Short mmCIF file of C-alpha atoms in Angstrom, two decimals:
data_model
loop_
_atom_site.label_atom_id
_atom_site.label_comp_id
_atom_site.label_asym_id
_atom_site.label_seq_id
_atom_site.Cartn_x
_atom_site.Cartn_y
_atom_site.Cartn_z
CA MET V 1 -4.37 22.05 -75.49
CA LYS V 2 -1.50 24.19 -74.21
CA LYS V 3 -3.62 25.24 -71.23
CA ALA V 4 -4.52 21.65 -70.41
CA MET V 5 -0.88 20.58 -70.76
CA ALA V 6 0.30 23.48 -68.54
CA PHE V 7 -2.33 22.60 -65.94
CA CYS V 8 -1.32 18.91 -65.97
CA LEU V 9 2.36 19.87 -65.69
CA ALA V 10 1.60 22.22 -62.78
CA ALA V 11 -0.51 19.55 -61.06
CA MET V 12 2.29 16.98 -61.48
CA MET V 13 4.81 19.44 -60.04
CA ALA V 14 2.57 20.12 -57.05
CA ALA V 15 1.96 16.42 -56.46
CA GLY V 16 5.68 15.68 -56.72
CA MET V 17 6.59 18.44 -54.31
CA THR V 18 3.89 17.42 -51.88
CA THR V 19 5.32 13.90 -51.75
CA SER V 20 8.84 15.24 -51.20
CA ALA V 21 7.76 17.54 -48.38
CA PHE V 22 6.07 14.74 -46.45
CA ALA V 23 8.84 12.22 -47.10
CA ALA V 24 11.17 14.36 -44.99
CA ALA V 25 13.89 13.09 -42.69
CA LYS V 26 13.21 12.36 -39.02
CA ASP V 27 14.47 15.76 -37.90
CA VAL V 28 11.97 17.72 -40.04
CA ASN V 29 8.33 18.01 -39.08
CA PRO V 30 5.80 17.89 -41.92
CA GLY V 31 4.77 21.39 -42.84
CA SER V 32 2.20 22.71 -45.26
CA VAL V 33 2.03 22.82 -49.03
CA ILE V 34 -0.03 25.47 -50.79
CA PHE V 35 -0.74 25.16 -54.50
CA ASP V 36 -1.57 28.43 -56.23
CA GLN V 37 -2.37 28.90 -59.89
CA ASP V 38 -3.23 32.51 -60.63
CA SER V 39 -5.22 31.87 -63.78
CA PHE V 40 -5.72 29.46 -66.61
CA ASN V 41 -4.80 32.23 -69.08
CA ASN V 42 -1.08 32.62 -68.42
CA GLY V 43 -0.35 29.11 -67.02
CA LYS V 44 1.78 30.29 -64.07
CA ALA V 45 1.74 28.13 -60.97
CA SER V 46 3.62 28.17 -57.71
CA VAL V 47 4.06 25.88 -54.76
CA GLU V 48 4.81 27.23 -51.31
CA LEU V 49 6.62 24.84 -48.97
CA GLU V 50 7.02 25.32 -45.25
CA TYR V 51 8.65 23.17 -42.57
CA ASP V 52 9.80 23.47 -39.00
CA ALA V 53 13.36 22.26 -38.49
CA VAL V 54 13.90 20.41 -35.22
CA ALA V 55 17.36 19.99 -33.74
CA GLU V 56 18.43 16.36 -33.28
CA PRO V 57 18.98 15.19 -29.70
CA THR V 58 22.66 14.87 -28.84
CA TYR V 59 24.61 13.20 -26.06
CA THR V 60 27.93 11.48 -25.41
CA ILE V 61 28.12 8.56 -22.99
CA THR V 62 31.45 7.28 -21.69
CA ILE V 63 31.33 3.86 -20.02
CA PRO V 64 34.21 1.97 -18.38
CA MET V 65 35.86 -0.81 -20.40
CA GLY V 66 35.63 -3.34 -17.59
CA VAL V 67 34.31 -4.01 -14.13
CA GLN V 68 35.92 -6.34 -11.58
CA LEU V 69 33.09 -8.14 -9.80
CA VAL V 70 33.72 -8.76 -6.09
CA LYS V 71 31.77 -10.28 -3.21
CA GLY V 72 29.08 -7.80 -2.21
CA GLY V 73 29.09 -6.19 -5.67
CA THR V 74 31.03 -3.59 -7.60
CA THR V 75 29.92 -0.02 -8.27
CA SER V 76 30.93 1.65 -11.51
CA THR V 77 30.02 4.93 -13.19
CA PHE V 78 29.46 6.20 -16.68
CA LYS V 79 29.61 9.82 -17.72
CA ALA V 80 26.93 11.65 -19.73
CA GLU V 81 28.01 14.85 -21.48
CA GLY V 82 26.61 17.26 -24.05
CA ILE V 83 22.98 16.27 -23.48
CA SER V 84 20.73 18.62 -25.42
CA ASN V 85 17.56 18.85 -27.49
CA LEU V 86 15.69 16.06 -25.68
CA ASN V 87 12.46 18.10 -25.94
CA GLY V 88 11.09 16.86 -22.63
CA GLY V 89 12.34 13.32 -23.16
CA LYS V 90 14.90 11.34 -21.21
CA ILE V 91 17.73 8.95 -22.02
CA VAL V 92 16.96 5.42 -20.87
CA LEU V 93 19.74 2.91 -20.17
CA SER V 94 18.93 -0.76 -20.73
CA ILE V 95 20.98 -3.93 -21.16
CA THR V 96 20.49 -5.67 -24.50
CA SER V 97 22.95 -8.53 -24.10
CA THR V 98 25.07 -10.24 -21.45
CA ARG V 99 26.72 -12.73 -23.82
CA LYS V 100 30.34 -12.97 -24.82
CA SER V 101 31.61 -15.18 -27.61
CA GLY V 102 32.61 -18.60 -26.33
CA MET V 103 29.90 -18.79 -23.68
CA PRO V 104 27.82 -21.98 -24.01
CA ASP V 105 24.19 -21.64 -25.09
CA ASP V 106 22.93 -22.98 -21.76
CA CYS V 107 24.68 -20.20 -19.81
CA PRO V 108 21.85 -17.99 -18.51
CA ASP V 109 21.62 -14.28 -19.14
CA PHE V 110 23.09 -12.17 -16.34
CA ALA V 111 25.74 -14.73 -15.42
CA LEU V 112 29.52 -14.84 -15.50
CA TYR V 113 31.02 -18.03 -16.90
CA ARG V 114 33.98 -20.29 -16.06
CA GLY V 115 34.17 -23.89 -17.26
CA HIS V 116 30.80 -25.40 -16.37
CA ASN V 117 30.22 -22.99 -13.50
CA TYR V 118 28.13 -19.84 -13.57
CA VAL V 119 27.79 -16.91 -11.23
CA PRO V 120 24.45 -15.14 -11.72
CA TYR V 121 24.30 -11.42 -11.00
CA GLU V 122 21.94 -8.44 -10.95
CA VAL V 123 22.51 -4.88 -12.08
CA GLN V 124 21.34 -2.01 -9.89
CA GLY V 125 20.94 1.43 -11.44
CA PHE V 126 20.97 4.53 -9.24
CA TYR V 127 18.88 7.61 -10.02
CA LYS V 128 19.91 11.16 -9.10
CA ASP V 129 17.15 11.34 -6.47
CA GLY V 130 18.76 8.48 -4.52
CA THR V 131 16.35 5.73 -5.58
CA SER V 132 17.57 2.61 -7.34
CA HIS V 133 16.25 -0.11 -9.61
CA PHE V 134 17.37 -3.78 -9.87
CA VAL V 135 17.44 -5.53 -13.25
CA SER V 136 18.08 -9.17 -14.09
CA GLU V 137 16.27 -9.30 -17.44
CA LEU V 138 17.31 -8.02 -20.86
CA ASN V 139 15.75 -4.90 -22.39
CA LYS V 140 14.46 -3.51 -19.09
CA GLU V 141 15.20 0.03 -17.88
CA VAL V 142 18.19 0.15 -15.55
CA MET V 143 17.96 3.93 -15.12
CA SER V 144 17.10 7.12 -16.97
CA PHE V 145 18.46 10.66 -16.97
CA ASP V 146 18.04 13.97 -18.78
CA GLU V 147 21.13 16.00 -17.88
CA ASP V 148 24.91 15.83 -17.90
CA GLY V 149 26.51 14.04 -14.98
CA GLU V 150 28.04 10.86 -13.64
CA TYR V 151 25.62 7.98 -13.13
CA ARG V 152 26.28 4.90 -11.01
CA TYR V 153 25.35 1.30 -11.50
CA ARG V 154 26.26 -1.72 -9.41
CA VAL V 155 26.86 -5.33 -10.47
CA ILE V 156 26.01 -7.72 -7.63
CA PRO V 157 26.61 -11.50 -7.59
CA SER V 158 23.41 -13.23 -6.52
CA LYS V 159 24.90 -16.46 -5.15
CA ILE V 160 28.07 -17.88 -3.68
CA ILE V 161 30.83 -18.37 -6.23
CA PRO V 162 31.09 -22.17 -6.74
CA VAL V 163 34.81 -22.50 -7.62
CA THR V 164 37.67 -20.03 -7.25
CA GLY V 165 39.17 -18.58 -10.41
CA THR V 166 38.37 -15.96 -13.00
CA TYR V 167 34.82 -15.80 -14.38
CA TRP V 168 34.03 -13.68 -17.39
CA GLY V 169 31.11 -12.16 -19.23
CA ASN V 170 29.97 -9.11 -21.11
CA ILE V 171 27.30 -6.43 -20.69
CA THR V 172 26.04 -4.53 -23.73
CA PHE V 173 24.29 -1.29 -22.81
CA GLN V 174 21.80 0.54 -24.97
CA PHE V 175 20.82 4.19 -24.60
CA ASP V 176 17.49 5.31 -26.09
CA ILE V 177 15.62 8.59 -26.01
CA VAL V 178 12.08 8.17 -24.65
CA GLU V 179 9.42 10.82 -24.28
#
């Protein structure tokens, strides 16, 4: 009975440790679990755990607080620093929202607002190789990068401004790591 109880206890320990090893955090790759019981006579058991630690990707992005939109468009920059551990991936910039509280529901995305007037715009992202990409839809890639540096984007009004005055809006950027 003692042998059966010791075996059950050892099996439960191995099963519990196996579950823990594979329920690891995102930054730990699943490793291997080896169960070893040297004999049924002395009841000793051991579990060997192994994992490969992977460093988390890191980066710091500094974006300007505001952009003054002018006829012909306005170019702005953000700064990427401390980029490391991307493991062959890249950081992708997208725009997840263009809304600001107080804007009416019928105000389209990618538009500045004033009274009942709207000024639609596009965002142009510039890549290091000199190419660029225009975006006027949410959740689309504006640009991507994989090293420290200053990156430019341009906000361009896409029609004549209907009435003089100050128009306002908001752009919410999102930075994701993509392989």
